[in-house]
Structure formats: C-alpha cells, structure tokens
mmCIF file with all atom_site columns, C-alpha atoms and ligand atoms in Angstrom:
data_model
loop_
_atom_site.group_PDB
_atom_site.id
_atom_site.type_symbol
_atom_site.label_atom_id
_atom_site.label_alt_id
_atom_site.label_comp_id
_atom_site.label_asym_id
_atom_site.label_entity_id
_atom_site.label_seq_id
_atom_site.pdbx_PDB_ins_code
_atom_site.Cartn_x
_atom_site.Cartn_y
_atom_site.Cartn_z
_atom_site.occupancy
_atom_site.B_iso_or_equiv
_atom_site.pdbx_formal_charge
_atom_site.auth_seq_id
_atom_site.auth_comp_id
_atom_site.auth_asym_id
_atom_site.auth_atom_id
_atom_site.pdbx_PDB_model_num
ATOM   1   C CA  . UNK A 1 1   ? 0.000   0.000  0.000   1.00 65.00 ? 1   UNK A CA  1
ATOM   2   C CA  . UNK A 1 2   ? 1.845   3.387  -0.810  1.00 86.00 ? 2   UNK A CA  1
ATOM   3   C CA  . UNK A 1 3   ? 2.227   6.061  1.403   1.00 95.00 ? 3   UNK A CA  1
ATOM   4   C CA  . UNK A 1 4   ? -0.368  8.692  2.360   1.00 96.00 ? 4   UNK A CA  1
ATOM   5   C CA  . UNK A 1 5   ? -0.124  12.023 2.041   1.00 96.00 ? 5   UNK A CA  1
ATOM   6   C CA  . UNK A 1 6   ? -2.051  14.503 3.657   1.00 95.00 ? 6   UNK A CA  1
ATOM   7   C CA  . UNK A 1 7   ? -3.409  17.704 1.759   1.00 94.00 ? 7   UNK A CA  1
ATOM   8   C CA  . UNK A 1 8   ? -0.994  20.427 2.591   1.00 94.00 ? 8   UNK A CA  1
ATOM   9   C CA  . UNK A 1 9   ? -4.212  22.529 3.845   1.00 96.00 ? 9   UNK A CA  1
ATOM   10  C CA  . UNK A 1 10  ? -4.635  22.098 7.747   1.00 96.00 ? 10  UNK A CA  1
ATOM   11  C CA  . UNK A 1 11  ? -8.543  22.708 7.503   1.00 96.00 ? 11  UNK A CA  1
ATOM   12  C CA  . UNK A 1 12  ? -8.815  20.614 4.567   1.00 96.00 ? 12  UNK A CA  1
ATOM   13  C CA  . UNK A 1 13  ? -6.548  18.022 5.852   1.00 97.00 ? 13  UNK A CA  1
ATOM   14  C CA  . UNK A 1 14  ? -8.501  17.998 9.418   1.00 97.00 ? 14  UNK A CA  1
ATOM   15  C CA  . UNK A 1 15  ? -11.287 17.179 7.750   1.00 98.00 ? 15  UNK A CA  1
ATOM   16  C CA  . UNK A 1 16  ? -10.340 14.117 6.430   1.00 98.00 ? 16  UNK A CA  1
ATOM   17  C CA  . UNK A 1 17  ? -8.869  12.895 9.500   1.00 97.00 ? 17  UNK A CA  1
ATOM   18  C CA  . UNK A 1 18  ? -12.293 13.530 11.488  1.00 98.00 ? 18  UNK A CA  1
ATOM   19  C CA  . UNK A 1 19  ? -14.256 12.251 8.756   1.00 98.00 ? 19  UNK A CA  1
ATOM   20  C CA  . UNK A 1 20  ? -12.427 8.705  8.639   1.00 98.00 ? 20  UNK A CA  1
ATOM   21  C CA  . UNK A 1 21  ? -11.522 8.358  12.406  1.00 98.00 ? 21  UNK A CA  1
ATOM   22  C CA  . UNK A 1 22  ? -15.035 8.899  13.444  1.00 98.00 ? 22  UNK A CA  1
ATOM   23  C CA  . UNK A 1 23  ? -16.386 6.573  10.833  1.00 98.00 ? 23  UNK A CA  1
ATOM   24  C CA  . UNK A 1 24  ? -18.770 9.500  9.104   1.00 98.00 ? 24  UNK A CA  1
ATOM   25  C CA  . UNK A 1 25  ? -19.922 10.969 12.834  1.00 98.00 ? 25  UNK A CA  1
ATOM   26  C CA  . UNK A 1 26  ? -18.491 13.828 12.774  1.00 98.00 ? 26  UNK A CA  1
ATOM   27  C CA  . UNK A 1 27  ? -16.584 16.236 10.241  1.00 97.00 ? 27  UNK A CA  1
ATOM   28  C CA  . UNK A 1 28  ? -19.042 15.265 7.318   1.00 98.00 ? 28  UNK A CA  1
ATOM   29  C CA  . UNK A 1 29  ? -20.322 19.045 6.133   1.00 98.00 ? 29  UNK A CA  1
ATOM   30  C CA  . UNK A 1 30  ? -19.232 21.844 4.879   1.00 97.00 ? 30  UNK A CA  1
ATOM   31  C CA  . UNK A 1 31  ? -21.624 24.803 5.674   1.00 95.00 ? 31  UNK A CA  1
ATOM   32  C CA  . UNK A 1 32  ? -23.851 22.289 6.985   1.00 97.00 ? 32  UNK A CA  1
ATOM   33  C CA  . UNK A 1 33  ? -24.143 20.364 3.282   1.00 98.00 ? 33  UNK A CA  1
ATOM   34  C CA  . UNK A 1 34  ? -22.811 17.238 3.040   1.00 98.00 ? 34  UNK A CA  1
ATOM   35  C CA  . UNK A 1 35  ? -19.348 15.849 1.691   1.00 98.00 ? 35  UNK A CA  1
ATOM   36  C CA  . UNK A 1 36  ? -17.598 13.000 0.301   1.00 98.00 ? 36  UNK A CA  1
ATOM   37  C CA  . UNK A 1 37  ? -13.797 11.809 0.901   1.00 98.00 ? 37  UNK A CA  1
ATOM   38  C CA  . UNK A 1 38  ? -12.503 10.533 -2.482  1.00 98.00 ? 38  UNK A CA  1
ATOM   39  C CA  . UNK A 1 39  ? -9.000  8.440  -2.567  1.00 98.00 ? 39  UNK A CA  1
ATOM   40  C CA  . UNK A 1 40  ? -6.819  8.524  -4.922  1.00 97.00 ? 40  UNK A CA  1
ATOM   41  C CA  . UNK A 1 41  ? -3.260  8.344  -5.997  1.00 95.00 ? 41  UNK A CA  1
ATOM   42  C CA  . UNK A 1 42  ? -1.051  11.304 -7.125  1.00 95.00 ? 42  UNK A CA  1
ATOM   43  C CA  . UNK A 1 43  ? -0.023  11.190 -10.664 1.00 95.00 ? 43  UNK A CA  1
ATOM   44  C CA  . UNK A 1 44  ? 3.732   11.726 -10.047 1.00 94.00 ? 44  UNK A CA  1
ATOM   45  C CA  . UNK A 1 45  ? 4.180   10.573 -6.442  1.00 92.00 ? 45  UNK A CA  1
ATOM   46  C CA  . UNK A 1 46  ? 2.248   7.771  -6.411  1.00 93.00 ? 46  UNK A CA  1
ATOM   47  C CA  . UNK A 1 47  ? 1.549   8.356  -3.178  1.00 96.00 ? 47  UNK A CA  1
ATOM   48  C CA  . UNK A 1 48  ? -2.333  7.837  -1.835  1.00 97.00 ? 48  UNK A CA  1
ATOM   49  C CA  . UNK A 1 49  ? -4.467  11.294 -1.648  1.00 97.00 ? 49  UNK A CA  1
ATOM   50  C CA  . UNK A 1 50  ? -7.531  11.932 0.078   1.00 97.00 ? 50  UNK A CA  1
ATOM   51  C CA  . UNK A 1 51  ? -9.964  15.520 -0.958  1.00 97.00 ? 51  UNK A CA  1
ATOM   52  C CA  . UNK A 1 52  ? -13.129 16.071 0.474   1.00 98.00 ? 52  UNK A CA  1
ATOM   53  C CA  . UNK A 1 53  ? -15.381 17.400 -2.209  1.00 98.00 ? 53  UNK A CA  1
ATOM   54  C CA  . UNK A 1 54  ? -19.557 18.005 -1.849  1.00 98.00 ? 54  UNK A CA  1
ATOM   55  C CA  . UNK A 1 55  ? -21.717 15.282 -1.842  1.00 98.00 ? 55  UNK A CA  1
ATOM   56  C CA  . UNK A 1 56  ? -23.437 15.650 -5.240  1.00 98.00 ? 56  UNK A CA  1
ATOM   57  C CA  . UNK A 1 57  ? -25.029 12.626 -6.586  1.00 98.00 ? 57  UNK A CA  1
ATOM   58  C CA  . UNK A 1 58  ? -26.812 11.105 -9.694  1.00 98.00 ? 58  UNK A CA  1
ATOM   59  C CA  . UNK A 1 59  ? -28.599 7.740  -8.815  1.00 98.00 ? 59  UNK A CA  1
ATOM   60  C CA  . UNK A 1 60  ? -25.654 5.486  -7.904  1.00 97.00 ? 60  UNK A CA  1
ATOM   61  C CA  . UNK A 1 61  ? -23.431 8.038  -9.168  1.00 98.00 ? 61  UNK A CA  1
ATOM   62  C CA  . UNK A 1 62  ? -21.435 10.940 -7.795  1.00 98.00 ? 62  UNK A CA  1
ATOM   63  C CA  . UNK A 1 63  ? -20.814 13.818 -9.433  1.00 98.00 ? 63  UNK A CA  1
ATOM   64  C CA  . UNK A 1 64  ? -17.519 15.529 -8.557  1.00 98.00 ? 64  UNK A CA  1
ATOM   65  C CA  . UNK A 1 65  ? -17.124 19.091 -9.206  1.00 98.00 ? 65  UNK A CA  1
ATOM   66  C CA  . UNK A 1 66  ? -13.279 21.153 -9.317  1.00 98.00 ? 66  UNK A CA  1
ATOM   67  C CA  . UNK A 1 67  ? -14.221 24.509 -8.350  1.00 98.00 ? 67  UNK A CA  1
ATOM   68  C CA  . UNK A 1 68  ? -11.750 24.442 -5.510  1.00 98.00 ? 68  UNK A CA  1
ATOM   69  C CA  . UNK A 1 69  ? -13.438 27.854 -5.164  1.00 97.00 ? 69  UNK A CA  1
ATOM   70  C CA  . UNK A 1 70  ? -12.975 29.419 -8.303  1.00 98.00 ? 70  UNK A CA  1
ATOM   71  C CA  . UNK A 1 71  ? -9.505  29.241 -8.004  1.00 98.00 ? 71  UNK A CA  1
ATOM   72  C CA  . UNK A 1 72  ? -7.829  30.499 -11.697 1.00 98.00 ? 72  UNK A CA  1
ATOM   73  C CA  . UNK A 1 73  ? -6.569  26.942 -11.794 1.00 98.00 ? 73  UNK A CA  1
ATOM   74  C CA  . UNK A 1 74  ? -7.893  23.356 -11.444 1.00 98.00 ? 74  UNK A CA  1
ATOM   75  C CA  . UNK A 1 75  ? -7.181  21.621 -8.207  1.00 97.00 ? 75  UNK A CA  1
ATOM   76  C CA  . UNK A 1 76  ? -4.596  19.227 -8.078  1.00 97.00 ? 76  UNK A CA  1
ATOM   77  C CA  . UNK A 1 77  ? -6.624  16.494 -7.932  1.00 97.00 ? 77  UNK A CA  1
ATOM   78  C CA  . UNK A 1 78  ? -7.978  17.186 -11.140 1.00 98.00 ? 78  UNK A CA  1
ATOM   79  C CA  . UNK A 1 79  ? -4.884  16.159 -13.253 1.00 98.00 ? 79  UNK A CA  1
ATOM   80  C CA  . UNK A 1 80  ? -4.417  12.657 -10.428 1.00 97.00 ? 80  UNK A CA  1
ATOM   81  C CA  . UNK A 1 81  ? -7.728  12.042 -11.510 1.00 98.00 ? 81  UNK A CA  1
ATOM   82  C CA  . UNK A 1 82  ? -7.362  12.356 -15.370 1.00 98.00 ? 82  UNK A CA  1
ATOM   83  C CA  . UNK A 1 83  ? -4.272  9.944  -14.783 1.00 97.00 ? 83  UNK A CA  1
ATOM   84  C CA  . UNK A 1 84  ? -5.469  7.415  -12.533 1.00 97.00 ? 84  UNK A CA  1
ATOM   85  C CA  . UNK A 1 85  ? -9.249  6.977  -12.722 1.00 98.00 ? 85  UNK A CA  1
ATOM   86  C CA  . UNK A 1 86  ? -9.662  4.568  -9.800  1.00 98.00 ? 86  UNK A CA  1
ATOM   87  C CA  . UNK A 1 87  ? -10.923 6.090  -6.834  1.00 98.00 ? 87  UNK A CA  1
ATOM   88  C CA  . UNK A 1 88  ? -12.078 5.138  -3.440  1.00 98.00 ? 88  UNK A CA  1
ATOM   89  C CA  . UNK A 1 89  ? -15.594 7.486  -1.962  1.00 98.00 ? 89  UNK A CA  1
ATOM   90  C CA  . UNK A 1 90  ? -16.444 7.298  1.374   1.00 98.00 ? 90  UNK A CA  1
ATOM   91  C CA  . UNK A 1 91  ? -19.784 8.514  1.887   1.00 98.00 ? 91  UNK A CA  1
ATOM   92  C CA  . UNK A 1 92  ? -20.051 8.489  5.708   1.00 98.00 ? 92  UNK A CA  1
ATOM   93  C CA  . UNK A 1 93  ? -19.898 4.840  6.482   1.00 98.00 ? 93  UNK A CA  1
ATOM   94  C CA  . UNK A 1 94  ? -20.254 3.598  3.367   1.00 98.00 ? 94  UNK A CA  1
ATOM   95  C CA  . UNK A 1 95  ? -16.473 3.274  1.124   1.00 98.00 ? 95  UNK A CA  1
ATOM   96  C CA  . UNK A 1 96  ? -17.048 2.021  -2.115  1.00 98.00 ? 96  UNK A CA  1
ATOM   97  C CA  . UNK A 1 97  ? -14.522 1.919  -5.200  1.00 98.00 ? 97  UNK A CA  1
ATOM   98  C CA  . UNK A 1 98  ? -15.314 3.350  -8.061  1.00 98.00 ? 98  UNK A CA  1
ATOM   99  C CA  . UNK A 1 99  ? -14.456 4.607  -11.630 1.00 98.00 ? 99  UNK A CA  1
ATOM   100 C CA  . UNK A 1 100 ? -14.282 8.200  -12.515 1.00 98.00 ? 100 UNK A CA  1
ATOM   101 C CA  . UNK A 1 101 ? -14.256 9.941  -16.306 1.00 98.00 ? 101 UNK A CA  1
ATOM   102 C CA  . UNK A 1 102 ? -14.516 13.851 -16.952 1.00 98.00 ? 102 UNK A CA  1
ATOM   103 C CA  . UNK A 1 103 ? -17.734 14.767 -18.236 1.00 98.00 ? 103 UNK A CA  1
ATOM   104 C CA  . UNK A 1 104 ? -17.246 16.299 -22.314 1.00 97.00 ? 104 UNK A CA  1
ATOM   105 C CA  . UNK A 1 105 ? -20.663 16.166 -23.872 1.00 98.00 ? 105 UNK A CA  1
ATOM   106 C CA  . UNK A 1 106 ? -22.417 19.587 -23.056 1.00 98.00 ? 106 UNK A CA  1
ATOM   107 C CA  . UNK A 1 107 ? -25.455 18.583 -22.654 1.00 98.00 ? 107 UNK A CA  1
ATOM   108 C CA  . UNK A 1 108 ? -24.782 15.811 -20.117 1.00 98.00 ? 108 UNK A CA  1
ATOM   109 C CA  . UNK A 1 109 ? -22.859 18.727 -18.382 1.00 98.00 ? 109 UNK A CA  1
ATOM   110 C CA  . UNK A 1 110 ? -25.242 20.787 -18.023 1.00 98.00 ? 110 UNK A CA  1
ATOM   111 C CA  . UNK A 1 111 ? -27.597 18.426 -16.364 1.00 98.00 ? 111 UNK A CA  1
ATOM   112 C CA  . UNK A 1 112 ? -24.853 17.563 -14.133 1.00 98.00 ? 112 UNK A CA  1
ATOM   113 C CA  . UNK A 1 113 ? -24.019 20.900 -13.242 1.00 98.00 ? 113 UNK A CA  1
ATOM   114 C CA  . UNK A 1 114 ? -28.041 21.468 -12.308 1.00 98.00 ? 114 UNK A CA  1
ATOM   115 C CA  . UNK A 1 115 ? -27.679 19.065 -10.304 1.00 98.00 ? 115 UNK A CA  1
ATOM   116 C CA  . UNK A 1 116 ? -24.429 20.229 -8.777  1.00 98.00 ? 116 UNK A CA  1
ATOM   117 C CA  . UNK A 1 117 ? -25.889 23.212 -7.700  1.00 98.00 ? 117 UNK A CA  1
ATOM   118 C CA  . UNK A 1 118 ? -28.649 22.284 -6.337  1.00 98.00 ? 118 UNK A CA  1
ATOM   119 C CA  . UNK A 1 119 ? -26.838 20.448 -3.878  1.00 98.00 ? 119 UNK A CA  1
ATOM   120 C CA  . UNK A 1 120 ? -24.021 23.062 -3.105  1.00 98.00 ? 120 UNK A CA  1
ATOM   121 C CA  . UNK A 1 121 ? -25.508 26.487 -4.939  1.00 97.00 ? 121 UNK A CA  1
ATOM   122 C CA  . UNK A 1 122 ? -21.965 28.146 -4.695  1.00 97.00 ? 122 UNK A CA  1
ATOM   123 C CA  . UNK A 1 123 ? -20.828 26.552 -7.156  1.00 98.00 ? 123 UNK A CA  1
ATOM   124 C CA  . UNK A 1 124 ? -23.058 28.754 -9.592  1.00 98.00 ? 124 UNK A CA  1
ATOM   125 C CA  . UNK A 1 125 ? -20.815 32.024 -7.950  1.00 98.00 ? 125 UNK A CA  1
ATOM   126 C CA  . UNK A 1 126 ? -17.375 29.597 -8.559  1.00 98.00 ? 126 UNK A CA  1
ATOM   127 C CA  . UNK A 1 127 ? -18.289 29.583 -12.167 1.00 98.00 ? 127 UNK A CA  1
ATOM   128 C CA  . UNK A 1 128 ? -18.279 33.401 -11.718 1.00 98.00 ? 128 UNK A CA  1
ATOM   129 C CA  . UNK A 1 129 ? -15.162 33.955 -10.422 1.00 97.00 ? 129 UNK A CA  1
ATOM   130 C CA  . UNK A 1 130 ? -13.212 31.987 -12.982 1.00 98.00 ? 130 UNK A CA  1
ATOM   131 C CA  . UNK A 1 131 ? -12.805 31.955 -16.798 1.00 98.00 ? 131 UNK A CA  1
ATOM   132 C CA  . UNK A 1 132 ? -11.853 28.608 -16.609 1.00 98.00 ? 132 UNK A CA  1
ATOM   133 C CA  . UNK A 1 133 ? -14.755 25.962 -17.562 1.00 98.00 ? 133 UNK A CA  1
ATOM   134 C CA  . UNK A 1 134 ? -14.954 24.095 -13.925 1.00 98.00 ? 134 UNK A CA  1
ATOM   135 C CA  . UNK A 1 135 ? -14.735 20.350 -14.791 1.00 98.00 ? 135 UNK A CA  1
ATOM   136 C CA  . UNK A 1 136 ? -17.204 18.168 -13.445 1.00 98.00 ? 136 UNK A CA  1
ATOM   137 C CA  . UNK A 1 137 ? -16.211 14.294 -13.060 1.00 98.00 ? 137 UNK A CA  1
ATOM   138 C CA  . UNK A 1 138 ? -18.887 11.652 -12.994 1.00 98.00 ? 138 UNK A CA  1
ATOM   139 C CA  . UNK A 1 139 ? -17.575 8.726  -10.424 1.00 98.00 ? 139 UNK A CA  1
ATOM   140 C CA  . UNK A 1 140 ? -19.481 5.212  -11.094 1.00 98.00 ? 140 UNK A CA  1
ATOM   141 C CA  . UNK A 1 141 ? -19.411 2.098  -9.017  1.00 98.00 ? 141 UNK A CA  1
ATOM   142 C CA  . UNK A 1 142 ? -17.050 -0.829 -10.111 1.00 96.00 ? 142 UNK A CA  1
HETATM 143 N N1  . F42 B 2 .   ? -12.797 21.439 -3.720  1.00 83.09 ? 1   F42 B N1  1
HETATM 144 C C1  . F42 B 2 .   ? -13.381 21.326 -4.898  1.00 83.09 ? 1   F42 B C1  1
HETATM 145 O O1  . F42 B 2 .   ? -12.716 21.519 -5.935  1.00 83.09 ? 1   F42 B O1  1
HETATM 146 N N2  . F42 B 2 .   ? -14.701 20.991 -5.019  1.00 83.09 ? 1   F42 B N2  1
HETATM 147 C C2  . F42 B 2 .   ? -15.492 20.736 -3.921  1.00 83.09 ? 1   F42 B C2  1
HETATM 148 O O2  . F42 B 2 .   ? -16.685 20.374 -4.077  1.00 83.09 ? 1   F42 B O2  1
HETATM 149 C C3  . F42 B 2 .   ? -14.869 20.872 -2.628  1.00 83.09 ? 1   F42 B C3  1
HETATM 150 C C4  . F42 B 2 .   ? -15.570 20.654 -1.433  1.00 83.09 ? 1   F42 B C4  1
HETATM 151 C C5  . F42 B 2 .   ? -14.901 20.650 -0.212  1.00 83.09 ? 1   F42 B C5  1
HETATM 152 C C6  . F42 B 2 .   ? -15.563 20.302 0.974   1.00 83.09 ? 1   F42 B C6  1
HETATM 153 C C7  . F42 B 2 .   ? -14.890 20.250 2.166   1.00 83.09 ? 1   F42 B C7  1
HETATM 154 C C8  . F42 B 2 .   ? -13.518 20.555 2.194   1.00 83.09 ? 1   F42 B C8  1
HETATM 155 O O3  . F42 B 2 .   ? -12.853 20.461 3.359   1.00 83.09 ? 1   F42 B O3  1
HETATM 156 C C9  . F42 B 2 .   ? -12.838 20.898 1.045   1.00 83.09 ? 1   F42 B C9  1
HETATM 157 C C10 . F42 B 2 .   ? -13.512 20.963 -0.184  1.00 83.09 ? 1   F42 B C10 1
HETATM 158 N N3  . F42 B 2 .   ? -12.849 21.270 -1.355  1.00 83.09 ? 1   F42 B N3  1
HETATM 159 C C11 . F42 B 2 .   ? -13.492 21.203 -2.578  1.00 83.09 ? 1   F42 B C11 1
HETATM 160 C C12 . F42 B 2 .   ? -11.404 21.545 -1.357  1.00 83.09 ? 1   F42 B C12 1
HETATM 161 C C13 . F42 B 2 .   ? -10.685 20.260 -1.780  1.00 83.09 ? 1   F42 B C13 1
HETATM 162 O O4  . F42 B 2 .   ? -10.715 19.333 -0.715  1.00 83.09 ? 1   F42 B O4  1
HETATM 163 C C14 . F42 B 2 .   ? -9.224  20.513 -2.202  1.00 83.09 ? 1   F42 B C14 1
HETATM 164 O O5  . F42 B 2 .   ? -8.494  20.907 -1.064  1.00 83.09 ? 1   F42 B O5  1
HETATM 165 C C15 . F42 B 2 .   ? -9.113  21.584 -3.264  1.00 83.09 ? 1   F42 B C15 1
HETATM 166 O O6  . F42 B 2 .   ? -9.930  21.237 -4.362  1.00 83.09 ? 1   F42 B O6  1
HETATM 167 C C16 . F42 B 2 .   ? -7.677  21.747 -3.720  1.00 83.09 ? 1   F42 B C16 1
HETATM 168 O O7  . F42 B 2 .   ? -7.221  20.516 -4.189  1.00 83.09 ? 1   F42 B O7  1
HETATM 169 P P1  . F42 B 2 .   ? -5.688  20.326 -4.614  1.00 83.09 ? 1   F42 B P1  1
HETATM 170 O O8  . F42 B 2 .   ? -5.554  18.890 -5.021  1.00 83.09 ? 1   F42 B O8  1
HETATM 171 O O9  . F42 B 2 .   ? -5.293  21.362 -5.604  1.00 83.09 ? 1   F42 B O9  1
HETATM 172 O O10 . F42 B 2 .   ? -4.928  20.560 -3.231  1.00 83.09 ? 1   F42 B O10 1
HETATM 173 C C17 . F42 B 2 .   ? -3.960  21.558 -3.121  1.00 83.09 ? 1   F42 B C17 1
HETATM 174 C C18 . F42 B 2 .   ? -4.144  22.249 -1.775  1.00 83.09 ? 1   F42 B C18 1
HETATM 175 C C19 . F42 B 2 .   ? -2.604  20.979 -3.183  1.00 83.09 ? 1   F42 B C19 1
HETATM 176 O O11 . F42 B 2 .   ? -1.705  21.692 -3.456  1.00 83.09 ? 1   F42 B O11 1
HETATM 177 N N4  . F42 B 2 .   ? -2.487  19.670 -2.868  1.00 83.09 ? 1   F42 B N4  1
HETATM 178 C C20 . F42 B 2 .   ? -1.327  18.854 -2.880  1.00 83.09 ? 1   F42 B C20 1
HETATM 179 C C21 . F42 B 2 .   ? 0.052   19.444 -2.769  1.00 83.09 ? 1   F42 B C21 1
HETATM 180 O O12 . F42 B 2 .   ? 0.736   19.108 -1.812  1.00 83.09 ? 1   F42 B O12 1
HETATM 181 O O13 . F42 B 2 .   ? 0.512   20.133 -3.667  1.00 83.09 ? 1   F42 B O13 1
HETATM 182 C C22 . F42 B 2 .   ? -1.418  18.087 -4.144  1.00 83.09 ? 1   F42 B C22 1
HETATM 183 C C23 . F42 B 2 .   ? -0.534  16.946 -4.069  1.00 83.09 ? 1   F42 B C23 1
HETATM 184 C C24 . F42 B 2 .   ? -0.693  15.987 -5.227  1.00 83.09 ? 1   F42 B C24 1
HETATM 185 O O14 . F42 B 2 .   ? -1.771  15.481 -5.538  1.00 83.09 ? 1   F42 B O14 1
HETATM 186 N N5  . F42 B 2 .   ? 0.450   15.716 -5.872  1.00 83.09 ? 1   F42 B N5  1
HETATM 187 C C25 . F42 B 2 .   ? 0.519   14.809 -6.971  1.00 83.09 ? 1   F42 B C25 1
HETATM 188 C C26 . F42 B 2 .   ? 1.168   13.527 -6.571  1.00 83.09 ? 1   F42 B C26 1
HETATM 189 O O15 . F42 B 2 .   ? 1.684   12.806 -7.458  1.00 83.09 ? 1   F42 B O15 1
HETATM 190 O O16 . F42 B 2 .   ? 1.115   13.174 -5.379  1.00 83.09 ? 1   F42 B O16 1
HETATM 191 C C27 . F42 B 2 .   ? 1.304   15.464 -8.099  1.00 83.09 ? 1   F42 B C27 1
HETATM 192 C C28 . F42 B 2 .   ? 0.784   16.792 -8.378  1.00 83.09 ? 1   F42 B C28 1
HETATM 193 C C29 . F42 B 2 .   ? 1.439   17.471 -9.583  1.00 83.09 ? 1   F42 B C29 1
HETATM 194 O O17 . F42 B 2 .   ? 2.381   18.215 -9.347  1.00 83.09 ? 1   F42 B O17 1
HETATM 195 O O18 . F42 B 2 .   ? 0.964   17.212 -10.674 1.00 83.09 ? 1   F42 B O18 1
#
C-alpha cells in the first residue's frame, strides 16, 4: 500500500482525518451540506491522496465538481484524476470503489451541473469567479 499524504491545507486536511476516524460521525459538512472523501493516488508521487469534495449525486453516481473555489486553476486532484481513474468514496460509512471519467458532452454537463448546484448552490458564484470551464467528473461504481 503506498504512502499517504495529507493535503498540505490544515482545515482541509482535518477534515479528512475527522471524517475517517469517526467513521462519518463527525466532520461530514461543509456549511452544513454534506461531503464526500474521495482516494486517490497522485499522478507523479504515487503516493495515496484523500480531498473532500460536496456530496453531489446522480442515482448510484457521484458527481464531482473542481471549483476548488474558483480558483484560476484546477485543483490538483484534477490532473491525479485524469491519470489514474480509480478512486475510493467514502460517503459516511459507506467506502465504495469506483471509476471516474470527466464529463465532455455539453449537454450531459449541463444536467450535471443542475444538479451540482442544487446540492451546493456556490458553485453557480465559482463559475463566476473563474474563466476557466470548472470540470465536473462523474464517479461510477465498479
Ligand atoms: N474542492 C473542490 O474543488 N470541489 C469541492 O466540491 C470541494 C468541497 C470541499 C468540501 C470540504 C472541504 O474540506 C474541502 C472541499 N474542497 C473542494 C477543497 C478540496 O478538498 C481541495 O483541497 C481543493 O480542491 C484543492 O485541491 P488540490 O488537489 O489542488 O490541493 C492543493 C491544496 C494541493 O496543493 N495539494 C497537494 C500538494 O501538496 O501540492 C497536491 C498533491 C498531489 O496530488 N500531488 C501529486 C502527486 O503525485 O502526489 C502530483 C501533483 C502534480 O504536481 O501534478
């Protein structure tokens, strides 16, 4: 199993740790809406990741958006993802692997980004603040 590596942001990173060591009890929202913690490996490290993101989903789906806040630039994750699609999400108790793929087709964007911010309606002022095109990823069960 490869090393983990914690995300270099204490609040972020504190998250993660309360989310997993209380098995989904505690540390689970982000202005009281709900999140995920997705696992992956780094693209150039190897070395395991672990982001918290929004709970969005789509049936058996989740949808995974990289705002990281309107930020001028995708998140890291973003590029581990497009390398290495296998993931790990851990939706409170339940950890299930899974398959991700960035989401291309506009139309199937669009529903997906509906969807999106329904669940976490910043999102909509994320879009705002950046001229990048926020990628959404669409994570499936394997
Ligand atoms: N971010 C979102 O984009 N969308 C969300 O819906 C979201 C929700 C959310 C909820 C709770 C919470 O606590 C945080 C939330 N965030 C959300 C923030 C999210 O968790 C990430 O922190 C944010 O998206 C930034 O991701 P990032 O991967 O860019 O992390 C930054 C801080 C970073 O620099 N990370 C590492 C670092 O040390 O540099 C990245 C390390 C890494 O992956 N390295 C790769 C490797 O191989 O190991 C190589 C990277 C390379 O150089 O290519």
């Amino acid at each position: 199993m490869s090393e983990y590596i914690a995300n270099p942001i204490d609040w972020v990173a504190n998250q993660v740790e309360l989310y997993e060591s209380s098995n989904g009890a505690e540390g689970t929202t982000l202005f009281d809406l709900p999140c995920i913690i997705v696992t992956n490996n780094g693209n150039k490290t190897g070395a395991v990741r672990k982001t918290p993101l929004m709970r969005v989903v789509d049936g058996d789906n989740y949808v995974l958006v990289a705002s990281w806040g309107g930020a001028p630039k995708h998140p890291v994750w973003y590029y581990n993802l497009k390398s290495d699609p296998s993931v790990e999400i851990r939706d409170i108790d339940k950890v299930q692997p899974m398959s991700v793929h960035e989401v291309t087709d506009p139309v199937e964007k669009a529903r997906l980004w509906k969807i999106a911010v329904a669940a976490y309606p910043p999102y909509e002022e994320y879009q705002e603040k950046t001229s990048r095109a926020i990628p959404v990823f669409v994570a499936v069960p394997v």
